[in-house]
Short mmCIF file of C-alpha atoms in Angstrom, two decimals:
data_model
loop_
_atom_site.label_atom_id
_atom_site.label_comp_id
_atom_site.label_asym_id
_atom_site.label_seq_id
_atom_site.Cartn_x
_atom_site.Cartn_y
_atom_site.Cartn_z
CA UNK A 610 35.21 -2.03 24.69
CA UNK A 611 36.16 -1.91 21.08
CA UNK A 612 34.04 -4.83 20.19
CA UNK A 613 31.42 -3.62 22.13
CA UNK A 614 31.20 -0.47 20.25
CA UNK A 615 31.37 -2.12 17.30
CA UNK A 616 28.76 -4.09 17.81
CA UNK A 617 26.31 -1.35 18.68
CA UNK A 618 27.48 0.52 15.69
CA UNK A 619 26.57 -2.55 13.95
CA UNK A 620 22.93 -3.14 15.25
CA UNK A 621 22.76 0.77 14.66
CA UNK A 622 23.46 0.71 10.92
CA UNK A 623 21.86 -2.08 10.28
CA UNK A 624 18.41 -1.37 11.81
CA UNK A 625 18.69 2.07 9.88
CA UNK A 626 19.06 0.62 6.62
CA UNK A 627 16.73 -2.01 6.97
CA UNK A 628 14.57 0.46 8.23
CA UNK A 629 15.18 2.83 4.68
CA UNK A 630 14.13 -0.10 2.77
CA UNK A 631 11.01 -0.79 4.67
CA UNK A 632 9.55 2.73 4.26
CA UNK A 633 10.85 3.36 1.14
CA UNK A 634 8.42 1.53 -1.18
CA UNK A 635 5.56 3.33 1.16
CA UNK A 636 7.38 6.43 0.52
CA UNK A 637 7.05 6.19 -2.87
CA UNK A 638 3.40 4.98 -3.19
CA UNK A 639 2.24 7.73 -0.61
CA UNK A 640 3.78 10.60 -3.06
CA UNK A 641 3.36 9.05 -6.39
CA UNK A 642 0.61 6.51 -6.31
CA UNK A 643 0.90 2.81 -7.89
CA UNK A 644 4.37 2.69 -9.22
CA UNK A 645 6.01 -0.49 -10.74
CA UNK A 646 9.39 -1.73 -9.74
CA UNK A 647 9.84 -1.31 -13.54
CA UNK A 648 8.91 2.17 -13.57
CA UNK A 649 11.53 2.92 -10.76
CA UNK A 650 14.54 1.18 -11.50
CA UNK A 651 14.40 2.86 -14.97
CA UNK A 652 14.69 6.09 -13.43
CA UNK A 653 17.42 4.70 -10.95
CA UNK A 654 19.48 4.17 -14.18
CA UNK A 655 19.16 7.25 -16.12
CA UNK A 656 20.34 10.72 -15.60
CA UNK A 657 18.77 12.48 -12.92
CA UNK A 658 19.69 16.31 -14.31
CA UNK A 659 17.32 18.73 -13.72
CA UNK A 660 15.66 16.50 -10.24
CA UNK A 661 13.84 18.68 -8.61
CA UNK A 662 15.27 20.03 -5.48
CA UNK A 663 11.86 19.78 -3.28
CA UNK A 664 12.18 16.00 -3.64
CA UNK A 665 15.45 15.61 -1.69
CA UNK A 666 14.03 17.88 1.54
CA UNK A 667 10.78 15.83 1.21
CA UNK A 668 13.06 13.03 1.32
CA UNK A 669 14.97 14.08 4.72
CA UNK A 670 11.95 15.54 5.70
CA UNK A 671 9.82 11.92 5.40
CA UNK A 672 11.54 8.98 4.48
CA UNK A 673 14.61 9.56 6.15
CA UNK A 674 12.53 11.00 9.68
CA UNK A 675 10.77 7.88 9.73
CA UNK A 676 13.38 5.45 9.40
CA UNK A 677 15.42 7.25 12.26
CA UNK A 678 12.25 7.21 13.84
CA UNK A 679 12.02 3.66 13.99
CA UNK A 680 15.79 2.66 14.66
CA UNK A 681 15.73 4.87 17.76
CA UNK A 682 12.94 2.96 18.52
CA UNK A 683 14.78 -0.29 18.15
CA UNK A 684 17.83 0.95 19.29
CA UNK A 685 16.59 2.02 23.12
CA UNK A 686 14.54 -0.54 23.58
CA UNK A 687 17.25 -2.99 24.71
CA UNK A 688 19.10 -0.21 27.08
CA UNK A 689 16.39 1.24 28.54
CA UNK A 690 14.62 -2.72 29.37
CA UNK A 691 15.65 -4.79 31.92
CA UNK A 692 18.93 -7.02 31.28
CA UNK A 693 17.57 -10.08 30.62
CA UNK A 694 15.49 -8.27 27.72
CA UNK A 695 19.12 -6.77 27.07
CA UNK A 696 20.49 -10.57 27.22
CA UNK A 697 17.56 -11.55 24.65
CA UNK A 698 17.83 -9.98 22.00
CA UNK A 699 21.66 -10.42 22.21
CA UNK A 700 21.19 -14.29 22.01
CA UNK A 701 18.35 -13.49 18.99
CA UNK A 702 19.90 -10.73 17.14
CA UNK A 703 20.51 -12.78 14.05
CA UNK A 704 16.99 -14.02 14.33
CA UNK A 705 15.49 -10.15 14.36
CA UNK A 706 17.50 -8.92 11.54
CA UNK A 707 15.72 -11.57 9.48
CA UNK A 708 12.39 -11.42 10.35
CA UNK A 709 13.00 -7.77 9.86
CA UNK A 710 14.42 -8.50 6.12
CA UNK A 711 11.48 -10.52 5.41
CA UNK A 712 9.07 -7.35 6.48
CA UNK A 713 11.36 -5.63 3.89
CA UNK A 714 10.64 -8.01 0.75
CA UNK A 715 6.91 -8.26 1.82
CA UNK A 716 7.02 -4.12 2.01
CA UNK A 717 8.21 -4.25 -1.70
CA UNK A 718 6.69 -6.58 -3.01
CA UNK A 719 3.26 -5.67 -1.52
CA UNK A 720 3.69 -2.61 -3.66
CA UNK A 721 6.17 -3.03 -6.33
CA UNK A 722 4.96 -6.87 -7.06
CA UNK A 723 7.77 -8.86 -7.23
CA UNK A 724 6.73 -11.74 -8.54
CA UNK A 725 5.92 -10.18 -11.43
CA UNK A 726 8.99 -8.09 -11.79
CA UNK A 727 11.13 -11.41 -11.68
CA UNK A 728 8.81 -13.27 -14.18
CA UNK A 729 9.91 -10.41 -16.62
CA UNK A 730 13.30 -10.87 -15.94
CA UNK A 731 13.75 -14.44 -15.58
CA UNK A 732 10.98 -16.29 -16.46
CA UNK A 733 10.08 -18.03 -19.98
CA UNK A 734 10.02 -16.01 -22.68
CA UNK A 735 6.89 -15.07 -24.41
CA UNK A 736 6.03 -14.43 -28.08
CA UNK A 737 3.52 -11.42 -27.79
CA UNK A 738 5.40 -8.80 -29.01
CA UNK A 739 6.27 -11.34 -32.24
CA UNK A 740 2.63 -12.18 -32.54
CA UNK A 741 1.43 -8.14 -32.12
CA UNK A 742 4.69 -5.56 -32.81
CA UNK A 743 4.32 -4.35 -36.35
CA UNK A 744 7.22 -2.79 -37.55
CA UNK A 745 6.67 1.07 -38.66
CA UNK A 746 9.75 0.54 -41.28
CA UNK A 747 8.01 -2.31 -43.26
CA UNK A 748 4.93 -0.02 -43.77
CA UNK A 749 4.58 1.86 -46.62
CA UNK A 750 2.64 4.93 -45.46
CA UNK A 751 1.53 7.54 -47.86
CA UNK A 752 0.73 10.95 -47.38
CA UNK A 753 -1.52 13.15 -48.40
CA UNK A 754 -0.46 16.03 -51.15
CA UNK A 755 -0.47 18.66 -49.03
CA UNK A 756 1.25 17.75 -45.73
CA UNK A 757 -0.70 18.87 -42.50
CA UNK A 758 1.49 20.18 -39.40
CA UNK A 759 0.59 19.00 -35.94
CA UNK A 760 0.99 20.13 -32.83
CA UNK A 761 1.22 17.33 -30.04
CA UNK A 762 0.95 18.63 -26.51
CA UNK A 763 1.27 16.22 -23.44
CA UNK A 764 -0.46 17.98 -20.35
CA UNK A 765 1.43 16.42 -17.30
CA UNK A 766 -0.72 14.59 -14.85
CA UNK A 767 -4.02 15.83 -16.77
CA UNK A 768 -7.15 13.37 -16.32
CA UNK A 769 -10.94 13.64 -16.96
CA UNK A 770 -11.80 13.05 -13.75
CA UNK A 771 -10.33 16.78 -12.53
CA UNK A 772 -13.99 17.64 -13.57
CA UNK A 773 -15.33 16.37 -10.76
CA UNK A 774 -13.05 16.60 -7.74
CA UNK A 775 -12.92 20.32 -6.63
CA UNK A 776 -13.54 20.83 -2.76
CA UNK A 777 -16.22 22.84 -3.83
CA UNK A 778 -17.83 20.42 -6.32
CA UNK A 779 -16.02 22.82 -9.10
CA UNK A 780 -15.33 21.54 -12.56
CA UNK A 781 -11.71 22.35 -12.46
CA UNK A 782 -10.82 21.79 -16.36
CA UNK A 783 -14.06 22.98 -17.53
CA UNK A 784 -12.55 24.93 -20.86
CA UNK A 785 -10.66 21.52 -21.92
CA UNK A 786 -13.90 19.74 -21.34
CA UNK A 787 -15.60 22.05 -24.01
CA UNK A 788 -12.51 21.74 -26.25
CA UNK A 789 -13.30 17.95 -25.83
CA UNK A 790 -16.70 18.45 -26.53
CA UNK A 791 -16.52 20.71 -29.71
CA UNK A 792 -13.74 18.69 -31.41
CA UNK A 793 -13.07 14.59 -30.95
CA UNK A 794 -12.01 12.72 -27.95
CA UNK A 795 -11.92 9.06 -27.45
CA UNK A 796 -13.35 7.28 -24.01
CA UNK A 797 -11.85 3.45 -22.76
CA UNK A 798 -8.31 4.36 -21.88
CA UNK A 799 -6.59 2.40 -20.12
CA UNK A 800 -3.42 3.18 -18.37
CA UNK A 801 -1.27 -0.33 -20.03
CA UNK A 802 2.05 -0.69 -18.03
CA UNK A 803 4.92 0.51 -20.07
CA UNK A 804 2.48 4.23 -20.63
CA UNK A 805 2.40 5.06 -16.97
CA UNK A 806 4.93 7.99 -16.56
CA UNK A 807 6.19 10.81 -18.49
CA UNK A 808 9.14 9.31 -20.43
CA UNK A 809 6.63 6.39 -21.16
CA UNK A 810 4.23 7.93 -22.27
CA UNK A 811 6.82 10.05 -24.36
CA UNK A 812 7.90 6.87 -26.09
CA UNK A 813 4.86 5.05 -26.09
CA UNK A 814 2.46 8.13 -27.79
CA UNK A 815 5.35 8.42 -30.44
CA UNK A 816 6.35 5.02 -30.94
CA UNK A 817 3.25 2.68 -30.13
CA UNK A 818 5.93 0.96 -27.95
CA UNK A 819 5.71 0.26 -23.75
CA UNK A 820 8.95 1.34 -22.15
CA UNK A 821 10.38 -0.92 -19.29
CA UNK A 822 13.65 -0.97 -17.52
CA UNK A 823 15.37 -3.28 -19.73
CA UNK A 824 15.95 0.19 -22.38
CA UNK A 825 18.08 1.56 -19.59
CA UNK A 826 21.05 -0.90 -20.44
CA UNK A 827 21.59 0.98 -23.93
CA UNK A 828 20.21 4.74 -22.37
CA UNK A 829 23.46 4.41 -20.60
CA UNK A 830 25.24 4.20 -23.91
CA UNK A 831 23.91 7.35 -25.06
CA UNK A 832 21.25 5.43 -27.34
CA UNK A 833 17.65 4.95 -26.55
CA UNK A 834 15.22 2.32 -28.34
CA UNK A 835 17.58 2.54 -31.66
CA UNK A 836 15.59 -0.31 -33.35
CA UNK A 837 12.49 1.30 -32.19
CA UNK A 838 11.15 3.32 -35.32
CA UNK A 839 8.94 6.40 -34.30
CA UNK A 840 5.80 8.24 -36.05
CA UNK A 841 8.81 11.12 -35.94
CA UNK A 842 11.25 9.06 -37.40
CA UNK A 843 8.56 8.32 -40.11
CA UNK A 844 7.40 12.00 -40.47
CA UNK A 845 11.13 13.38 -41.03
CA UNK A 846 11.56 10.97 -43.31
CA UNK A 847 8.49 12.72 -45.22
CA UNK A 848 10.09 16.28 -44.96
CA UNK A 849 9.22 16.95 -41.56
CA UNK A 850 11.06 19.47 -39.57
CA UNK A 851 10.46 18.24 -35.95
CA UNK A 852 11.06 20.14 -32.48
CA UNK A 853 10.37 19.33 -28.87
CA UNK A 854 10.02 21.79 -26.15
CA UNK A 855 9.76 21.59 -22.38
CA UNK A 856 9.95 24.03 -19.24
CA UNK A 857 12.60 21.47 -17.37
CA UNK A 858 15.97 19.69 -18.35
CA UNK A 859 15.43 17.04 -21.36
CA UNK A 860 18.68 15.23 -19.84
CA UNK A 861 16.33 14.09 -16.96
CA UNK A 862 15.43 10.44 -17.55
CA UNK A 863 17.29 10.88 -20.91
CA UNK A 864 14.33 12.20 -22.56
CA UNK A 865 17.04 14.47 -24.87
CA UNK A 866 18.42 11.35 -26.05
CA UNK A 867 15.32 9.39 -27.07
CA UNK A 868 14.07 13.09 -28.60
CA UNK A 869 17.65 12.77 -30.57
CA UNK A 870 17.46 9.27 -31.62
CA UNK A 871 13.97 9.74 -33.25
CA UNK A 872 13.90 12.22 -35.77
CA UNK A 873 13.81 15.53 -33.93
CA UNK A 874 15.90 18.39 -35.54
CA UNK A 875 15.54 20.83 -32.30
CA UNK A 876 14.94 20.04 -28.67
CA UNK A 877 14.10 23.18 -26.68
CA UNK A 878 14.45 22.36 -23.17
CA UNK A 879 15.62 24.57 -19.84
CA UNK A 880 19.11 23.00 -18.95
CA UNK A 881 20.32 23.21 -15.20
CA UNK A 882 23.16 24.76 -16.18
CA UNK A 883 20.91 27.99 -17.26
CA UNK A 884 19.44 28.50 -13.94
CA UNK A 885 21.56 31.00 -12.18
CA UNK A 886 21.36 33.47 -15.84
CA UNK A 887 17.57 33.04 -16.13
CA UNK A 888 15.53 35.93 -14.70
CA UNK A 889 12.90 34.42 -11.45
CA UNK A 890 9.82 35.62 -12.68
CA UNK A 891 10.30 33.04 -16.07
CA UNK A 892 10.47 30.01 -13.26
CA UNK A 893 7.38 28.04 -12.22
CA UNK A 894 8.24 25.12 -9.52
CA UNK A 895 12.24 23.62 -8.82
CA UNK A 896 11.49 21.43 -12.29
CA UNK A 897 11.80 24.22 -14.34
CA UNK A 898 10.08 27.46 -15.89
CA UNK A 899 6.56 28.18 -15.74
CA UNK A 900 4.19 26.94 -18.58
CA UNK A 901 2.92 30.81 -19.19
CA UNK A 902 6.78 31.19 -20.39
CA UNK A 903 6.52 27.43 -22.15
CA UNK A 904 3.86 28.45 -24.39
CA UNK A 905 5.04 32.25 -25.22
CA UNK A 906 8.20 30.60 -26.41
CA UNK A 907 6.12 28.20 -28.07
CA UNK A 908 4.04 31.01 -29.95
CA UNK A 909 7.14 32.52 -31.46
CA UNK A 910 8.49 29.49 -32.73
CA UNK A 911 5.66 28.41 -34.15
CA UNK A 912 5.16 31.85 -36.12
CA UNK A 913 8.83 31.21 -37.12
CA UNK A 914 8.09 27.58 -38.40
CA UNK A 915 4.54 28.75 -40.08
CA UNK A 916 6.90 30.62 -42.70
CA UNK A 917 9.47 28.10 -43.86
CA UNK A 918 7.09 26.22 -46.00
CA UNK A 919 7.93 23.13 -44.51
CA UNK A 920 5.73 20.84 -42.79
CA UNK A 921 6.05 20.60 -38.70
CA UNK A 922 5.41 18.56 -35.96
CA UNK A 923 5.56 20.16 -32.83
CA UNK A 924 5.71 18.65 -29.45
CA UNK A 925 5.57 20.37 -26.47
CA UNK A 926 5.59 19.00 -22.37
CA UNK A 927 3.77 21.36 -19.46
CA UNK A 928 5.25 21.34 -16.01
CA UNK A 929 2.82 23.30 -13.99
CA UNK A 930 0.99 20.20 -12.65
CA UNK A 931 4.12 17.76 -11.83
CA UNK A 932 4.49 16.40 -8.25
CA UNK A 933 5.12 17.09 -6.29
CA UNK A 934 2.53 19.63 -4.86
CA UNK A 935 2.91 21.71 -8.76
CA UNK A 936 3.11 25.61 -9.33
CA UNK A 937 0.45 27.88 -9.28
CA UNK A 938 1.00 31.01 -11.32
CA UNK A 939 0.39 33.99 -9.27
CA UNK A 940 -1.50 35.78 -12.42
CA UNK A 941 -3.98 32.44 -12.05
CA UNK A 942 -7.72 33.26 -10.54
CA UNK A 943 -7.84 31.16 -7.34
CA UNK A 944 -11.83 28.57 -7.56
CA UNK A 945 -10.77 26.00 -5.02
CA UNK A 946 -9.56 25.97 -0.87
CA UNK A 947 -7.24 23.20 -2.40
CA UNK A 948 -3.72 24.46 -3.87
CA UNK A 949 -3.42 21.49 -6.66
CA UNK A 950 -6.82 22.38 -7.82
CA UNK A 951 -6.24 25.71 -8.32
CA UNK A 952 -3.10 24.48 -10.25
CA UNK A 953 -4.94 22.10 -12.12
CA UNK A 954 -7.82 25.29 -13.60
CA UNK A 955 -5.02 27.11 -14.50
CA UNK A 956 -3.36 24.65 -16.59
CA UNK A 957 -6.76 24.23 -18.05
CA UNK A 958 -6.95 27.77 -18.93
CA UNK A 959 -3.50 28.15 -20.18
CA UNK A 960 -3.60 25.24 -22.14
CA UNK A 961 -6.84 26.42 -24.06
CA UNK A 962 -5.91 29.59 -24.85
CA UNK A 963 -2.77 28.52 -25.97
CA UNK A 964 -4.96 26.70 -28.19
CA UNK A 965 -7.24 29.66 -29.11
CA UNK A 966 -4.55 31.47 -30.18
CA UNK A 967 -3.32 28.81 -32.32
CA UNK A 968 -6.52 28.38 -33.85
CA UNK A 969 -6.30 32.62 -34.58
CA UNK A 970 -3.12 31.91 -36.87
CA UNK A 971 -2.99 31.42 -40.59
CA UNK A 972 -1.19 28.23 -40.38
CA UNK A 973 -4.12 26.56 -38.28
CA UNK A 974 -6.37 25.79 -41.49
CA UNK A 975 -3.48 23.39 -42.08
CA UNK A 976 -2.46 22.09 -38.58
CA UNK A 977 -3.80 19.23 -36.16
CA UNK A 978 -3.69 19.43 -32.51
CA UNK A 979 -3.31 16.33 -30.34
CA UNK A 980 -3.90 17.50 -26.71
CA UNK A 981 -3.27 13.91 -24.51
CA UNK A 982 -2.85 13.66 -20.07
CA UNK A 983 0.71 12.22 -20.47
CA UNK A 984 -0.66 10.06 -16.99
CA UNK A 985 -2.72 9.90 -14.20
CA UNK A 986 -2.01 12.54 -11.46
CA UNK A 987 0.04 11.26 -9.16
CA UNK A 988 0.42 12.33 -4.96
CA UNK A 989 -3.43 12.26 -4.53
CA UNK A 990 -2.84 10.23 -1.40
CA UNK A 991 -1.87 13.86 -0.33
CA UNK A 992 -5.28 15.27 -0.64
CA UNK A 993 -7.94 12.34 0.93
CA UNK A 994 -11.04 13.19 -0.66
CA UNK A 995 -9.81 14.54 -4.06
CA UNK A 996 -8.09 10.68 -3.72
CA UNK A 997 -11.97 8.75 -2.76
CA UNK A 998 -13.40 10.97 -5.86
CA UNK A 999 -10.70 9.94 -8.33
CA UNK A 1000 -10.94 6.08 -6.84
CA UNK A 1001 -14.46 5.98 -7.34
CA UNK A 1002 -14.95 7.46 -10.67
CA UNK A 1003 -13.72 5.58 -14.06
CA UNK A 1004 -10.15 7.54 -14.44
CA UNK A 1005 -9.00 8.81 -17.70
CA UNK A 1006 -6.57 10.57 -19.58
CA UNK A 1007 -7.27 14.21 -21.14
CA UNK A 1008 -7.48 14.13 -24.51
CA UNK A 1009 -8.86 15.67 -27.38
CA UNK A 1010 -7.61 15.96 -31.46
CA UNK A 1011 -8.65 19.21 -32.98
CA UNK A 1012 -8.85 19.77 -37.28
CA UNK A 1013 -8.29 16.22 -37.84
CA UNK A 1014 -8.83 15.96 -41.50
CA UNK A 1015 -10.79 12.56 -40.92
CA UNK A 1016 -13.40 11.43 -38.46
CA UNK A 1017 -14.15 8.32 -36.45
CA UNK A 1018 -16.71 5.82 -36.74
CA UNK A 1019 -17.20 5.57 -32.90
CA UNK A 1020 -15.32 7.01 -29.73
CA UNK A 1021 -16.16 4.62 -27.49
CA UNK A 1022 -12.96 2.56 -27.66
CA UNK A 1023 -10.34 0.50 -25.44
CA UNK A 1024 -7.07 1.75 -25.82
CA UNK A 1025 -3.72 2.80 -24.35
CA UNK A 1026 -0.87 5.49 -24.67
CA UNK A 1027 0.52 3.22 -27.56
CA UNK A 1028 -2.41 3.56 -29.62
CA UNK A 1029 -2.14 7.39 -30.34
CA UNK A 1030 1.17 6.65 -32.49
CA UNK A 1031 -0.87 5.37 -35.45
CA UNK A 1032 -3.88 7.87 -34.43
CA UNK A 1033 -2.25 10.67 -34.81
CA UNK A 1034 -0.90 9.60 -38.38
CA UNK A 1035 -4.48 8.64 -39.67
CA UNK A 1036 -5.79 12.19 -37.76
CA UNK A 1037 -3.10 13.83 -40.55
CA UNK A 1038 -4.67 12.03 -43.71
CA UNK A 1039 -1.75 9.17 -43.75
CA UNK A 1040 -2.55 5.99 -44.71
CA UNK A 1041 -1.63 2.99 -42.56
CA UNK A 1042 -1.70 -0.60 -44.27
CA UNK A 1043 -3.89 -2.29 -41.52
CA UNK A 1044 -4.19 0.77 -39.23
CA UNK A 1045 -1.56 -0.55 -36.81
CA UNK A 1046 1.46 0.65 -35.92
CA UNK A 1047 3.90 -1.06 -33.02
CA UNK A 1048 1.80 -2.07 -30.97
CA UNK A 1049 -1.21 0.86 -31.35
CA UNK A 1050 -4.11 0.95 -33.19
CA UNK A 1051 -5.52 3.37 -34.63
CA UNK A 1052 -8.28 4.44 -33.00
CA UNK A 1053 -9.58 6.35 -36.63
CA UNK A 1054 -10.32 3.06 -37.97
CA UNK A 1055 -12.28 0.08 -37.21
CA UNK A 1056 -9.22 -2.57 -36.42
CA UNK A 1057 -9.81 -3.58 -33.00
CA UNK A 1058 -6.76 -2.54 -30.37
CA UNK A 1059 -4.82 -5.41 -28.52
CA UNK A 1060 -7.05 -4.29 -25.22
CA UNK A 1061 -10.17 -4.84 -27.76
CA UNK A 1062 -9.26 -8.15 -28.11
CA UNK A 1063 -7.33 -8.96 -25.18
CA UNK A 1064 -8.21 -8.17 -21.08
CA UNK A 1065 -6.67 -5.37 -20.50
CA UNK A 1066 -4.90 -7.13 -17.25
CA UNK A 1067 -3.80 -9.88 -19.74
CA UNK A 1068 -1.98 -7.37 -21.98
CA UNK A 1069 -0.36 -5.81 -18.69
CA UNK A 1070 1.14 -9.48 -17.82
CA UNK A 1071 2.16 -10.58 -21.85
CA UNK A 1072 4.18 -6.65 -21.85
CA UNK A 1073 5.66 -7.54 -18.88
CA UNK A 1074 7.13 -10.62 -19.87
CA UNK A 1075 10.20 -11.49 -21.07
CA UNK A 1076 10.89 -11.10 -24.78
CA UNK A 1077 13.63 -11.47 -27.32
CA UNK A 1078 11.99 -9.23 -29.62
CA UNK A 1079 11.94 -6.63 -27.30
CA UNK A 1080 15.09 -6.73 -26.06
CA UNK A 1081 16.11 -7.23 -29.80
CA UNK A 1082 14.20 -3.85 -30.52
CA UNK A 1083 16.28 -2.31 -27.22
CA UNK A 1084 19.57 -2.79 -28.51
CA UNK A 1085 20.24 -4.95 -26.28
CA UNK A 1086 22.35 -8.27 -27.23
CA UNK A 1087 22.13 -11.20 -25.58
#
């Protein structure tokens, strides 16, 4: 009897937790579109502080249904068939659990790719970073007299193609498109891997570096990229003061720690910890506070830094649109039958006249803003058509620079997240020996970027790759 129990308990677990692992990468790729192995282990191994809540009922809600789901499904089978059925799959139970396993690997790797996962792992080294990095240190950048501030705001999940998707054929981000319009904003971006989510864009926009998985073995040391040099790193070194705020917790994904490492005097986050002592009308969705709040607090520290006399950079992270479904404020006019869209016009309209005000302020004469989609929106699989529209239109990244003190030749360029590093110097007045920075270009001048002279898809496989350099650059010592 004992060993009989056992051995249902056995086929039980086992079925359940193959079953987890089949729906999981599905799971992920229904809620946050085309994610890389990459992408997700380095979240696996950093702190998860300040995870929103939602994600964990979605979790028991979805994944978790569907995977009891299908072991009930396996489980009954045999007791309620006949008993040779019953005497079957006893004989063939070894058999089933690996043809299930194998439905597992094909489920990841049909989304996560595999192959290419373990080619950056264990396969032959490359020399691409060697042949392309260029390190920020060995430059010798110069600056104009007077040092201009700037003001570098990453709109989560905000893309051109919002324009175009409303249920009601409504441009939803139609006062960003004018900003875009009036001021300078560069077309051909492509989203490189190593750019694709928030932290990596983070790193790659300040760095001209791709972030993979392989940065987690030293985040876990309370270090992130330490031989990685940053434009921040490069500004404080030119009597910058530099300051980061956010709506949620900067522990999540360590993004306080790489803000630390790289030349950032003040982080101005929303800790977990303050939740409880924080009034509810300040809070937008379980990530954190509204952006309404974000840029208020923003305002005031900017008129605090405008009378120091000391040049700034400023970076500041919106929450409103994050995944999963985002926060609508309620003081928001509602344009759309579709809840993200409506999000999505708001953010629009808070992000402009967040701008407008700026632009009101004495200090603006003497300040840049970089407005940049940090990445694609993710979840569209949630909302079908929005999905086809996106799909079918040439996706891009927001992003507009506003009282650059130079101008480009042409806009019409291929580039990536890493490129704005160098960019946003050059947009300042410094000068760049060769216009390149890490990995980026700048997209001020006329040097070509790597996706200018490499296929794009190319680049994707030679970042992927394994490197010494880059592991080198990591910390990490092999």
């Amino acid at each position: 009897m004992k060993q009989s129990f056992f051995s249902v308990s056995f086929y039980f677990i086992g079925i359940f937790i193959l079953s987890l692992l089949f729906f999981f990468p599905f799971w992920i790729s229904w809620h946050y579109g085309d994610v890389t192995l990459d992408q997700l282990l380095f979240h696996i191994n950093t702190p998860w502080s300040g995870l929103n809540p939602k994600l964990l009922l979605l979790i028991i809600k979805e994944w978790f249904f569907l995977s009891i789901t299908l072991t009930a499904l396996f489980f009954f089978i045999p007791f309620l068939g006949s008993k040779k059925l019953r005497l079957w799959i006893n004989q063939h139970i070894k058999l089933f659990f690996f043809l299930f396993f194998l439905c597992v690997i094909w489920s990841f790797n049909y989304n996560f790719n595999l192959v290419r996962w373990y080619n950056q792992i264990f396969g032959k080294p490359t020399s691409f970073y060697e042949e392309n990095y260029v390190y920020p240190e060995k430059l010798e950048i110069a600056f104009p007299q007077q040092k201009r501030n700037i003001i570098y705001i990453m709109v989560e999940s905000m893309e051109t193609t919002f324009s175009i998707v409303g249920n009601k054929k409504s441009n939803l981000i139609p006062d960003l498109q004018n900003l875009a319009k009036e001021n300078i904003s560069f077309k051909g971006y492509y989203p490189s891997v190593g750019t694709q989510w928030t932290s990596a864009s983070m790193v790659a926009g300040l760095c001209g570096f791709p972030l993979k998985s392989l940065s987690t073995k030293t985040v876990q040391f309370s270090t992130f990229l330490p031989k990685v040099k940053s434009l921040t790193d490069i500004l404080k070194e030119n009597g910058y003061q530099n300051i980061f705020m956010m709506g949620s917790d900067a522990n999540y994904a360590n993004k306080k720690v790489f803000l630390k490492d790289h030349g950032f005097d003040e982080i101005i986050d929303f800790p977990i910890g303050k939740r409880n002592s924080t009034p509810s009308s300040m809070f937008g969705s379980e990530w954190g506070l509204k952006d309404q709040v974000l840029f208020e607090q923003a305002k005031q520290k900017l008129i605090s830094l405008s009378k120091t006399n000391t040049p700034f950079f400023m970076g500041i992270l919106t929450l409103d649109m994050h995944p999963p479904e985002g926060y609508l404020d309620p003081h928001c006019p509602i344009i759309d039958d579709d809840y993200f869209n409506n999000v999505v016009y708001c953010t629009n309209l808070l992000v402009t006249d967040f701008v407008k005000w700026v632009q009101s302020q004495p200090f603006s004469e003497n300040t840049t803003i970089v407005i940049v989609g940090d990445h694609f929106a993710w979840g569209a699989d949630k909302y079908k058509e929005k999905r086809a529209l996106l799909e079918k239109n040439t996706r891009e990244v927001i992003n507009i620079i506003i009282n650059p003190i130079k101008s480009p030749i042409r806009t019409e360029r291929k580039w990536a997240m890493y490129d704005m590093a160098p960019t946003v110097l050059e947009s300042i007045g410094a000068e760049i020996p060769g216009h390149r920075f890490g990995l980026g270009t700048s997209l001020f001048s006329e040097e070509p970027t790597l996706l200018e002279k490499y296929p794009p898809q190319e680049v994707d496989i030679l970042i992927e790759s394994k490197s010494h350099l880059y592991q080198t650059l990591c910390g990490i010592k092999e």
